[in-house]
Each structure stands twice: as C-alpha cells, then as structure tokens.
Coordinates of C-alpha atoms in Angstrom, one line a residue:
X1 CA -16.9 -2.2 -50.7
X2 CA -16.0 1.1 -49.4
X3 CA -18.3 1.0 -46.3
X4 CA -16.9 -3.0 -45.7
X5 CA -13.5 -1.3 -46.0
X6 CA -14.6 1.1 -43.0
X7 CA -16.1 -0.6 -41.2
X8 CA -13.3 -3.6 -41.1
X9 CA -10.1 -0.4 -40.0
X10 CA -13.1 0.9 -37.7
X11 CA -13.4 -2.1 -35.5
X12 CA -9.1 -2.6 -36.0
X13 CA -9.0 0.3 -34.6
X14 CA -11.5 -0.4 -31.6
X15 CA -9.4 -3.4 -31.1
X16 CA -6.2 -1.8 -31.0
X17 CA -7.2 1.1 -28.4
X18 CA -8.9 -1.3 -26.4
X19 CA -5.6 -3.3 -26.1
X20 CA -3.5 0.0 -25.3
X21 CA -6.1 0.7 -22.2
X22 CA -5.7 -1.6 -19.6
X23 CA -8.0 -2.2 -17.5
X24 CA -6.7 -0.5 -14.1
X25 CA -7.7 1.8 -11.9
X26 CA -5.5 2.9 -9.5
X27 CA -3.1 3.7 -11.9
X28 CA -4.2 6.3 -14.8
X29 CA -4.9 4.6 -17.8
X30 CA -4.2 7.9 -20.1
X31 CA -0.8 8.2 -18.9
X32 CA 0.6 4.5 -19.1
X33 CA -0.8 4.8 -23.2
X34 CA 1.0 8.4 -23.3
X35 CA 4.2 6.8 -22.1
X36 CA 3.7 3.6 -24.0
X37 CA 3.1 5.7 -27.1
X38 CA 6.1 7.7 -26.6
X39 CA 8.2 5.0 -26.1
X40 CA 7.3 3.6 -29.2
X41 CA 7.7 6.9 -31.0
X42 CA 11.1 7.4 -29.8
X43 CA 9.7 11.0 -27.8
X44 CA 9.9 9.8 -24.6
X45 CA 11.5 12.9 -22.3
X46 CA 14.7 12.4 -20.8
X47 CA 13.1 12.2 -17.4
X48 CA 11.1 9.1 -18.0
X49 CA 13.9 8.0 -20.3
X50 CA 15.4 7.4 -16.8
X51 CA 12.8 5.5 -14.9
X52 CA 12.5 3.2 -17.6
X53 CA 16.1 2.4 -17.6
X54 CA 15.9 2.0 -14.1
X55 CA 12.8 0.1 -14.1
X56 CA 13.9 -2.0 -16.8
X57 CA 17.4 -2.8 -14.2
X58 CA 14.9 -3.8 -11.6
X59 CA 12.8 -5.9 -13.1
X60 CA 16.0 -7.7 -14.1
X61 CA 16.8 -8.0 -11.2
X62 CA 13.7 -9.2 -10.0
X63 CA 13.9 -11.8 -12.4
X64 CA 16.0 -13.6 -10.3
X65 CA 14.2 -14.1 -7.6
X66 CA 15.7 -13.8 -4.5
X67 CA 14.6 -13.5 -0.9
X68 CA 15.7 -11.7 1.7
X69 CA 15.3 -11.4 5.5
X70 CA 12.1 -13.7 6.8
X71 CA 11.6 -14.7 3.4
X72 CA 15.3 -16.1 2.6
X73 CA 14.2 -18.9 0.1
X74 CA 14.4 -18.4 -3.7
X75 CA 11.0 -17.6 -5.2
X76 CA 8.3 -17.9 -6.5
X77 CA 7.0 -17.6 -3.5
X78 CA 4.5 -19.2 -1.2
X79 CA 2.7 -19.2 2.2
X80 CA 3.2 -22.7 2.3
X81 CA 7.0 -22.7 3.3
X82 CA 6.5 -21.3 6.6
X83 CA 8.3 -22.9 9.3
X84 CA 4.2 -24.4 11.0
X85 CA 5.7 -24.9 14.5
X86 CA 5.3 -21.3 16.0
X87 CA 1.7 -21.2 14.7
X88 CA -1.5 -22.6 16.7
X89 CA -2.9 -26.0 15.6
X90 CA -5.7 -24.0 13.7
X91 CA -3.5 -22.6 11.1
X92 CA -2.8 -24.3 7.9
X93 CA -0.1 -24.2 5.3
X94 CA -2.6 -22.4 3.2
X95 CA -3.3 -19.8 5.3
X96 CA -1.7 -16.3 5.6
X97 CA -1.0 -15.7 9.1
X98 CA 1.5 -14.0 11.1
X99 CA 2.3 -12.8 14.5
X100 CA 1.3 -9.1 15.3
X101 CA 4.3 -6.9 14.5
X102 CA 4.2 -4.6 17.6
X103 CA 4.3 -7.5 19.9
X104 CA 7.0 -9.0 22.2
X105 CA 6.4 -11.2 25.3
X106 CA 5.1 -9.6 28.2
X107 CA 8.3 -9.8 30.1
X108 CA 10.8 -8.3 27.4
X109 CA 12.2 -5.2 28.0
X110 CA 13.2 -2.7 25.0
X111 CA 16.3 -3.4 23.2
X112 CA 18.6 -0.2 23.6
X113 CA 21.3 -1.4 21.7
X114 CA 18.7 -1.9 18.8
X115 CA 15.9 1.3 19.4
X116 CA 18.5 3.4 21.2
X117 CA 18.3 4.9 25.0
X118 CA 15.8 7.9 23.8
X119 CA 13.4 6.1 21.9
X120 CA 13.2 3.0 24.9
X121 CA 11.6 5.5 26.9
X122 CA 8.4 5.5 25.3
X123 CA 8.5 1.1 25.5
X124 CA 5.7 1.3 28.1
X125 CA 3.6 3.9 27.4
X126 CA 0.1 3.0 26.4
X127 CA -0.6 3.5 22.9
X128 CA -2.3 6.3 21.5
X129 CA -4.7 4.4 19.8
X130 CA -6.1 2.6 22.7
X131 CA -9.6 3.8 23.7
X132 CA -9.8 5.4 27.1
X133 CA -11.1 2.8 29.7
X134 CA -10.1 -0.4 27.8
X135 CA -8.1 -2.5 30.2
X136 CA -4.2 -2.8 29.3
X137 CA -1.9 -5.4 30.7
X138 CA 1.1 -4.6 32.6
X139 CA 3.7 -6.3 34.1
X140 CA 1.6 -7.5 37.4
X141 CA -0.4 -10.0 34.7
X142 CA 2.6 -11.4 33.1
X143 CA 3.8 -14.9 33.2
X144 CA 7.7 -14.8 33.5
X145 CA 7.7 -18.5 32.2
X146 CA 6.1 -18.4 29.2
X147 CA 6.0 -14.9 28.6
X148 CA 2.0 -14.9 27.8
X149 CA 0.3 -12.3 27.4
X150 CA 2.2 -11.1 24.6
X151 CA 1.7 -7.1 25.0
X152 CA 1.7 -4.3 22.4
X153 CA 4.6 -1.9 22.0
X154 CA 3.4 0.8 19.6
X155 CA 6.3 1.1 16.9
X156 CA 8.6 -1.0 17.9
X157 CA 8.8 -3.9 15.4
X158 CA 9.9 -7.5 15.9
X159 CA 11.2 -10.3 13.6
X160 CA 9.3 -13.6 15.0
X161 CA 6.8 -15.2 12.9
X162 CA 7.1 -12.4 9.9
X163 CA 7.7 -15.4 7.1
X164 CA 4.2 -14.7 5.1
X165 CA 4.2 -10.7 5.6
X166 CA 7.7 -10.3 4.2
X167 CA 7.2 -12.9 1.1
X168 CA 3.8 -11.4 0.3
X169 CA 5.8 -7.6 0.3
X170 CA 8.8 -9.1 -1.8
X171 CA 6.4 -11.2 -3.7
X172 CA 3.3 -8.1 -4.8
X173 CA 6.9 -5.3 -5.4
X174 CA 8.4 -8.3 -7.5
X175 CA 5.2 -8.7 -9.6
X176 CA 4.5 -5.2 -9.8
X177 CA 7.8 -4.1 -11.3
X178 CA 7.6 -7.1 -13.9
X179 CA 3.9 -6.1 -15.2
X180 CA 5.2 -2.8 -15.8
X181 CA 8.2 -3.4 -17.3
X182 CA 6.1 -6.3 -19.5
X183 CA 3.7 -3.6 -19.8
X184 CA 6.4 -0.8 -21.8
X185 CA 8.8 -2.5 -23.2
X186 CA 6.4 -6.2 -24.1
X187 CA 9.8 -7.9 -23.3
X188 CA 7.8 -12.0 -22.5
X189 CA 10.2 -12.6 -20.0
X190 CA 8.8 -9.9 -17.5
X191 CA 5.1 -11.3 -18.0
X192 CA 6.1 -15.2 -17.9
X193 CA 7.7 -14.7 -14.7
X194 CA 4.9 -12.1 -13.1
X195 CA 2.4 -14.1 -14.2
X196 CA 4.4 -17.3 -12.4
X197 CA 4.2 -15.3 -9.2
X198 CA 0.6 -14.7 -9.2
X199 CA 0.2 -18.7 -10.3
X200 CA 1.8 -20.1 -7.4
X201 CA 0.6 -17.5 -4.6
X202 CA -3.2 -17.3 -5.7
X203 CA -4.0 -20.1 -7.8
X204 CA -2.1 -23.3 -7.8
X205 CA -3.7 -26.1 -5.8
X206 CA -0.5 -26.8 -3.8
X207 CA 0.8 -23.7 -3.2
X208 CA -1.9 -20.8 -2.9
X209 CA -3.2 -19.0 0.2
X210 CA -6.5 -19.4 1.4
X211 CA -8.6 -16.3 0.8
X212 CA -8.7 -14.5 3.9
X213 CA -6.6 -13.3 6.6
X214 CA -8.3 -15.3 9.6
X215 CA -4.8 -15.7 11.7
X216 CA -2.8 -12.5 10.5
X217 CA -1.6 -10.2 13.5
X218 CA -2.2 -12.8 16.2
X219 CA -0.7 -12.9 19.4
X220 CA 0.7 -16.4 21.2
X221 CA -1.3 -17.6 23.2
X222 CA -4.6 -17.2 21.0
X223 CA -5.9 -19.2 18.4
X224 CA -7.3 -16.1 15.9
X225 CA -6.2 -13.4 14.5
X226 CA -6.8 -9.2 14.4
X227 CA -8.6 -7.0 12.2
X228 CA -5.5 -5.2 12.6
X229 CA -3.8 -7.7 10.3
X230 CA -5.7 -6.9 7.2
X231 CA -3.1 -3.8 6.9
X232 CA -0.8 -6.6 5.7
X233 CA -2.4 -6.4 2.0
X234 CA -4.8 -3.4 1.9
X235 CA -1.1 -1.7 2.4
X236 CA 1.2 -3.3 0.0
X237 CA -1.4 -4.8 -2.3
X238 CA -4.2 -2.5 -2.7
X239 CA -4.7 -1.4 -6.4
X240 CA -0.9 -3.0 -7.5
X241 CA -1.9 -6.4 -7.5
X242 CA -5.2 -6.4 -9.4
X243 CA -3.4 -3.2 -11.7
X244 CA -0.5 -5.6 -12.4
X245 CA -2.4 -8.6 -13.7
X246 CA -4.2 -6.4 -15.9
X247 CA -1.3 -5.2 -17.5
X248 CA -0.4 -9.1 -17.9
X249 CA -3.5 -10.0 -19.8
X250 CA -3.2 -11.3 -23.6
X251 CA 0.3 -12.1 -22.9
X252 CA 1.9 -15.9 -23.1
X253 CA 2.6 -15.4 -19.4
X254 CA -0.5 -14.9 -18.1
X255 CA -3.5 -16.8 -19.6
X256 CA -7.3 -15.9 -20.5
X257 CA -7.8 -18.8 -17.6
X258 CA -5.0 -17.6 -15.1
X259 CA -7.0 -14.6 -14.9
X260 CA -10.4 -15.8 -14.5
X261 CA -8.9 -17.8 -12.0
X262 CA -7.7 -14.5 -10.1
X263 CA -10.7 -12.3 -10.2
X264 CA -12.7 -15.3 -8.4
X265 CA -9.7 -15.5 -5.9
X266 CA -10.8 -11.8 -5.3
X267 CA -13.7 -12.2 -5.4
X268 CA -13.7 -14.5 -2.5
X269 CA -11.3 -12.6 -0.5
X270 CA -13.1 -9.1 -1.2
X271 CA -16.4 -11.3 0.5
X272 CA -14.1 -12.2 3.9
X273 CA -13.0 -8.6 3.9
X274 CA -17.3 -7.5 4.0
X275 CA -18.8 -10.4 5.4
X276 CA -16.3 -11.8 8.7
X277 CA -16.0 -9.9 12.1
X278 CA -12.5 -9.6 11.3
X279 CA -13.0 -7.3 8.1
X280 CA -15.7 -5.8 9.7
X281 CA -13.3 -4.6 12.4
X282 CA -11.1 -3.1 10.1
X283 CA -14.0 -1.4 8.5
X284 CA -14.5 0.4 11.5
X285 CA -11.0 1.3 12.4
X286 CA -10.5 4.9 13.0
X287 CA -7.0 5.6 11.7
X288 CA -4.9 4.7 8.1
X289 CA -6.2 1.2 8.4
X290 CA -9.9 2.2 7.6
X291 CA -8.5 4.4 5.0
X292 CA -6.4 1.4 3.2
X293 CA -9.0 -0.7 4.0
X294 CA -11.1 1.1 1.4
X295 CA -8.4 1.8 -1.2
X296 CA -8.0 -2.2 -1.2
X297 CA -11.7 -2.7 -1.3
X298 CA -12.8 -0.6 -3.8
X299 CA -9.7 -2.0 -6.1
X300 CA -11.0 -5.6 -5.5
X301 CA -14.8 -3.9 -6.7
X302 CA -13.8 -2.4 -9.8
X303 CA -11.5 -4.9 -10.5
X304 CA -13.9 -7.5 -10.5
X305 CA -16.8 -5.5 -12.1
X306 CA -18.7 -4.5 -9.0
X307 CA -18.6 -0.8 -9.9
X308 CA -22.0 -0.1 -7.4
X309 CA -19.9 -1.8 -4.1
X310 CA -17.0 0.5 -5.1
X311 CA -19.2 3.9 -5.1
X312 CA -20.8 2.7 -1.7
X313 CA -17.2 2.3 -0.5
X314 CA -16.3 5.8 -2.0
X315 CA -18.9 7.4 -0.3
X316 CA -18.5 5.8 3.0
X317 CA -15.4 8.2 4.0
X318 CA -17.6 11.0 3.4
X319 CA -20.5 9.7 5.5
X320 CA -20.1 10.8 9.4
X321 CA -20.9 7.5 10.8
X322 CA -18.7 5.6 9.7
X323 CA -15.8 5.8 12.3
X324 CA -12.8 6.3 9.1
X325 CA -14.5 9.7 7.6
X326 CA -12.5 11.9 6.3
X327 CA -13.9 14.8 8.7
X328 CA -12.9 12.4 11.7
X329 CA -9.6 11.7 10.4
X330 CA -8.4 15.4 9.6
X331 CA -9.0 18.4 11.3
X332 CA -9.5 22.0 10.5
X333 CA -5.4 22.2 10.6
X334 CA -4.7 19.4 8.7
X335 CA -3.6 17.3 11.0
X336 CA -4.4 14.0 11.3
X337 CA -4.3 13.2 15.4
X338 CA -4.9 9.8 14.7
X339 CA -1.4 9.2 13.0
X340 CA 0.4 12.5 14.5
X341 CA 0.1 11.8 18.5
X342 CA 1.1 8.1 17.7
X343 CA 5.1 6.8 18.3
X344 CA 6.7 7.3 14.7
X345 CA 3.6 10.0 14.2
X346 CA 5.0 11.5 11.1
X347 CA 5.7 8.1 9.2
X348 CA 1.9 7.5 10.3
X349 CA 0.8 10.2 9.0
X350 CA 2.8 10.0 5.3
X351 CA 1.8 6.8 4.9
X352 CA -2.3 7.7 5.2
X353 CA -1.7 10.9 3.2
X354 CA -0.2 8.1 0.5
X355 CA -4.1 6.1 1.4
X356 CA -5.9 9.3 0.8
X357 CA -4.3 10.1 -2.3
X358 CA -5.2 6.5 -3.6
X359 CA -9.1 7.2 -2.3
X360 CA -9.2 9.9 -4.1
X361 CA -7.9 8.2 -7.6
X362 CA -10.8 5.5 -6.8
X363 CA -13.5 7.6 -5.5
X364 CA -12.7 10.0 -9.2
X365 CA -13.8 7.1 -11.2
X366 CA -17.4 6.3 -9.2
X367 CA -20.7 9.1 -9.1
X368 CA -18.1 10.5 -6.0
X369 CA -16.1 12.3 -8.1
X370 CA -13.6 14.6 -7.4
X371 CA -13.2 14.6 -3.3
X372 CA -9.8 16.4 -3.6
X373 CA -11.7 19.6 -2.8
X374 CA -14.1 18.3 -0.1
X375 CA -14.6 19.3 2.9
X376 CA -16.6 19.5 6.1
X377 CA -19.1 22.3 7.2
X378 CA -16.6 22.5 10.2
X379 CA -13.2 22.6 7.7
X380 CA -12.4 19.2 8.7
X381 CA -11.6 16.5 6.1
X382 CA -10.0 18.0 3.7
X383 CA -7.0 16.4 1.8
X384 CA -5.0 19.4 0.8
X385 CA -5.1 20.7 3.9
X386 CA -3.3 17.1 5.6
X387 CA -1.0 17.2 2.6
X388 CA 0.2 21.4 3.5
X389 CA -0.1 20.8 7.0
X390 CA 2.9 17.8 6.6
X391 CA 4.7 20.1 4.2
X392 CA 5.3 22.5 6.7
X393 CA 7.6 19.9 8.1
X394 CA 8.6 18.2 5.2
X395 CA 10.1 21.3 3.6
X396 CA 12.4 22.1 7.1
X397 CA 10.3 25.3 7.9
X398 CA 9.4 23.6 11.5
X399 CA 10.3 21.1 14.0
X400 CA 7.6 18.1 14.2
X401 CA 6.0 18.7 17.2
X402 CA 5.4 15.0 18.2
X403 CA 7.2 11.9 19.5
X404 CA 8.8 10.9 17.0
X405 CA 11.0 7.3 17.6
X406 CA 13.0 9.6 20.1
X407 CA 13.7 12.2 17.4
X408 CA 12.4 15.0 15.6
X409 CA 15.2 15.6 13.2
X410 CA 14.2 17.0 9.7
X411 CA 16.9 14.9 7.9
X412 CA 15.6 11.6 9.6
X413 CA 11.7 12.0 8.9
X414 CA 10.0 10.0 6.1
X415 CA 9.6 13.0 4.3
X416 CA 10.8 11.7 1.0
X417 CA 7.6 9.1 0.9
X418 CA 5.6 12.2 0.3
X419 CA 7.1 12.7 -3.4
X420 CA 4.7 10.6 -5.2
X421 CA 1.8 11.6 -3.5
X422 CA 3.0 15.6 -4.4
X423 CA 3.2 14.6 -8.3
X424 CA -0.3 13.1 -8.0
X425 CA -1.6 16.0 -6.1
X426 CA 0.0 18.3 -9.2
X427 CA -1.9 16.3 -11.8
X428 CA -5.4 15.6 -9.8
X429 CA -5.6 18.4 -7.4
X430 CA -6.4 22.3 -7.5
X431 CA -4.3 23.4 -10.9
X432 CA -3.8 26.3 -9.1
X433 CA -1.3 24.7 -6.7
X434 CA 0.4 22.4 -9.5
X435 CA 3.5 24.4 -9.1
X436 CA 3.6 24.5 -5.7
X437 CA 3.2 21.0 -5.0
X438 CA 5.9 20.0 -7.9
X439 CA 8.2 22.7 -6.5
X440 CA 7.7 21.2 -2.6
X441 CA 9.1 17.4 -4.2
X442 CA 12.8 19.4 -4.3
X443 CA 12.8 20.5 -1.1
X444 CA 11.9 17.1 0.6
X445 CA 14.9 15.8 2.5
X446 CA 16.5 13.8 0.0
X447 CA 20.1 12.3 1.2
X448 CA 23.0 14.2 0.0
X449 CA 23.6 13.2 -3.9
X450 CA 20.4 11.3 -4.2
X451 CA 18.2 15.0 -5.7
X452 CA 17.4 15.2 -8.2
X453 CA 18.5 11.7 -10.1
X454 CA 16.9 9.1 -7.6
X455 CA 14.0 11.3 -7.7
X456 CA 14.4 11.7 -11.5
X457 CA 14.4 7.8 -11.6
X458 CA 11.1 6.8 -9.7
X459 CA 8.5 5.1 -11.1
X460 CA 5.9 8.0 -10.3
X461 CA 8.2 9.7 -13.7
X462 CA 6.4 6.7 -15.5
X463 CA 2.9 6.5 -14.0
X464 CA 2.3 10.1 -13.5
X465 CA 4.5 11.9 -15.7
X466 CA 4.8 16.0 -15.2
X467 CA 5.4 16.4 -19.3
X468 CA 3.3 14.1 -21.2

C-alpha cells in the first residue's frame, strides 16, 4: 500500500512539473516557472511586480482588438481582407504578400517634408548591400507613365501595399502578450482570445494564410516575390509564435486539435522556407536576414520535434561556407559592416545583435552549445565583441561613425532596443561581465522620465529576471 501510495504522488508530481515547463525554447523555461512560482507564492520582487502589472494592462488592452495604420479593421485578424486590386492576378486572398518596403516608383523623388533635407541626400545612392557589378536602374530606364521599374531606396519606407505585414506584426505582439499574460496569471480570457488569433490566421478554412511567402516583398510590375520578404516573419515571429501557443496548451482557449493543427501549419511552412528558391535565397543572405532566417528556422525545428534540423541549422553560422557565418558577419572589432555601412546602420546593427542573441539561446539547447564565447582563428565572429563594440556608442562615449538617416545624434539612436539583449547577455554570457552588461542598460539613452520605470516595466523583467 505504501509503495501504491508512492508511486501514485510520484507520477502527480511528474504531471504537475511537466505542466509548469512549457515547451518553449526561445524563451527560458526555468525562469517563466521561477516567476510563475513566485507569483503564486506571493515573493515576486517589486521589479517584476511591475511588468506584470503592466503586462497584465496590455493584454487588456489587447483584448480589444483594434487595428491601426494598414491594418485599421477590428481583429482577429486575416490576410484575406486585403484590398486584392494592387496585387498581380497570381496572388490569392490566402496568400501573404506585400510590396517590398524600400520601394517607390522609379520616378518619385524623396519626400523632404517627410525624411527631411539631410537624410534626402542619400535617396539615390546605391545601397550598400548591392554586390559590386550587379546592374542598378536609374532614372534613364524609367517609365514616367507608369512608374515601372519600381527601384530600391535603402531605408526609406513606404505605406502602399503594407496591409498583411502590419496585421501579421499587430496580430504575432497581440498573441504574444495574451499567452503570457494567460501563461501567469491563468486568467481564460487571455488564452480564449490568443488562441482565437492563431485560429483564424493559421488554421481556419476561410480565413488562414497559405504556408509560404511566395509574393512577400514584390515589386509592381512582377508577378513573384523576394527572398528578401521572408524578414517579414523570421523578424517578428521567430520563436514568439510557436513559444506562445505553447504556453496556450491544456487551456479551453486553445485545444489538443488547434494545436496539432499548428505544428503541421509549421511544418509546412518550415518545408517552403528549405525547399523553394525563395527560402533558399534567404538562406544565403549575407546580413541580419540570414541570421533571422535561422532563429525562425530552428524555432519551427524544435518546435515541431525536429531537434537534428535545428542542430544542422545551429551549426551552419559557424561553418565558413555558408555566406551568414558568424566570422563573415563580425569582424575582429566588432563591427558588423554588413549592418554598420548601411542607411540607418546602427538600427541595422541593433536589430541583428537582437538575432544573434536569439541564435545563441537556440544553438544552447542543440550539441552547439554555448557559442556566446566563440570565435574565429582570425577574432572574427564573436558576439560579445558586436555587443561592446555598439556599447561604445550606445553609452554616449562616441559619435557613430556612419550614415545614419542624416544624423548621428546619441539621443536619436536605437540604443534603447539594446536593453533586452544586455539582460540576456548578463544571464547567458561570460559571468564575469554580468555587471557590466546590467550596469550598460542605465546608461542607454532612455527619454527623459522614462529610466528607470519604463525599463523597470519591460517584459525582459518577466522573462529574464536579474533576481530570481
């Protein structure tokens, strides 16, 4: 009786652990069952005492839905309630697709009132990541009539044809926020909701979006798309999406089927991004986009139990041939020339130190290991050293060198998107520099009022918490 009596509080137990642990991996699994568990226990420090509250006022906000900008209509939303008459006759209702964001008809001229007199300079200059010797359009090709070719104007963004991109962001932050809120507080409303979202974009017969990205990024005048485009979810999907529905699962608002029904909607779409030229392309690209393009890969993998594709993907920015390595992507300095030399170089360049630091979460749960410390035989490649060699801009000790949108100004750089990636590099990185990379978060260039409560009040307090 006494061993049945074991064995029966051994396996409750199991069960109950193996409900606290969800099943992500781009979020830590230890600390969202730390802060759960405080929570509960009523020990939660004051610090993440404030980005729950604030979490929990977002995801009620959330809750109602609403649009904004391209995306004005009330969701949950869909790809399906694009406006079809801007888009070739290829492209279905079904399909994600949108027109490449750095393009404007051939004859447009830059917008001063908009960009301002200083950045406009820089409107025709070729971009930086064009290869030497590929042809580039100028105004001698263009077609005053209809406008065609539509040319690329590196950073400056327009509006037209955004509808999908700008519901798919609204709709992956909206569904994010609720899992976690679901996830903390078990409030059903949060789940029922998210897992509503995640119905009608992936799954529901009228409503979803075909698995691939075959006309994202295109330009008018074409009928296909660019592997380009594929930055428009390996960016602000990557591990969130596949992270969030695992928080959702064995709740009312997101079913044993719902789920199912999602990993083989990732499935699918994880063999588009491998198998078709188009995610091929991306593969290969040289800059942040074959460094997101692996974060969202691997994710999809583990995600879907294919734990041997996400340690080939780990290893590949470690191997020299593929064009994406790490030693290609950062040299000895720390600088990444890819993102650096481009217009808006330093928002470039924050934005793949924020890939890198997701890499390195992945590639920590595959044979990889820990590539926070790697390094070329030549000192390229090296993490830390792109993370130090933005800080000595980030922290006002220098000027950034670099175009940068027409100014260089400390107070208007992106500086503050480095926080998160400084706490994670504090918890995952060299102990030795804990301190120093906690201490660097302060003197980021925070608007005046908004250190350290806004900080204080990030979700990065709740995911990767500094005293738990």
């Amino acid at each position: 009786l006494l061993l049945l009596l074991l064995l029966c509080v051994t396996q409750t137990h199991a069960i109950s652990v193996l409900e606290d642990s969800p099943n992500v991996f781009g979020w830590s699994r230890d600390n969202l069952r730390n802060v759960k568990g405080a929570i509960k226990a009523g020990t939660l420090p004051t610090t993440q005492q404030m980005a729950l509250k604030s979490l929990i006022s977002q995801a009620n906000r959330t809750l109602k839905l609403n649009g904004e900008g391209n995306c004005p209509e009330t969701g949950p939303w869909t790809v399906t309630k694009k406006d079809m008459g801007i888009y070739p006759p290829a492209v279905t209702k079904h399909d994600f697709v949108y027109i490449s964001t750095y393009a404007w008809p051939c004859n447009a001229e830059c917008n001063v009132t908009r960009f301002g007199a200083e950045r406009c300079k820089a409107w025709w200059r070729r971009p930086s990541w064009v290869k030497p010797g590929t042809p580039w359009p100028n105004w001698k090709d263009c077609d005053n009539h209809t406008g065609l070719p539509w040319m690329s104007h590196d950073g400056f963004g327009q509006s037209a044809g955004q509808h999908d991109t700008v519901c798919s962001d609204i709709m992956a932050d909206s569904v994010t926020t609720l899992s976690l809120a679901y996830y903390f507080t078990e409030n059903p409303n949060y789940a029922e909701v998210a897992g509503d979202l995640l119905r009608t974009w992936f799954l529901s017969p009228d409503t979803m979006m075909n698995p691939s990205l075959n006309f994202a990024s295109y330009l008018p005048g074409t009928d296909h798309g660019s592997s380009s485009g594929i930055i428009a979810t390996s960016l602000r999907w990557n591990n969130k999406l596949t992270d969030s529905a695992a928080l959702l699962v064995g709740s009312n608002g997101w079913s044993e089927e719902d789920h199912e029904g999602f990993m083989l909607w990732n499935k699918q779409y994880l063999s588009w991004l491998l198998d078709t030229g188009m995610g091929k392309g991306e593969e290969h690209a040289t800059n942040n986009h074959g460094t997101w393009y692996r974060v969202e890969t691997m994710s999809l993998a583990f995600s879907t139990g294919n734990l041997s594709l996400a340690e080939t993907l780990a290893k590949s920015l470690l191997d020299l041939s593929t064009p994406a390595a790490l030693e290609h992507q950062i040299i000895q300095t720390g600088e990444m020339p890819l993102e650096a030399h481009r217009e808006a170089g330093s928002t470039y360049s924050c934005m793949n130190v924020n890939a890198l630091v997701q890499y390195a979460i992945l590639a920590n749960q595959t044979s990889v290991g820990n590539v926070w410390n790697y390094h070329g035989a030549s000192g390229n490649g090296s993490i830390p050293k792109a993370i130090d060699y933005l800080l000595q801009f980030a922290n006002d000790s220098k000027p950034w060198p670099f175009n940068e949108e027409g100014n260089t100004s400390w107070a208007a750089g992106p500086w503050i998107n480095l926080a998160p990636q400084l706490r994670i590099a504090s918890k995952i990185g060299d102990p030795d520099l804990s301190g120093y990379y906690e201490n660097s978060i302060a003197k980021l260039n925070w608007h005046h009022g908004e250190w350290p409560d806004v900080w204080h009040s990030d979700v990065t307090q709740l995911l990767w918490p500094d005293n738990l």
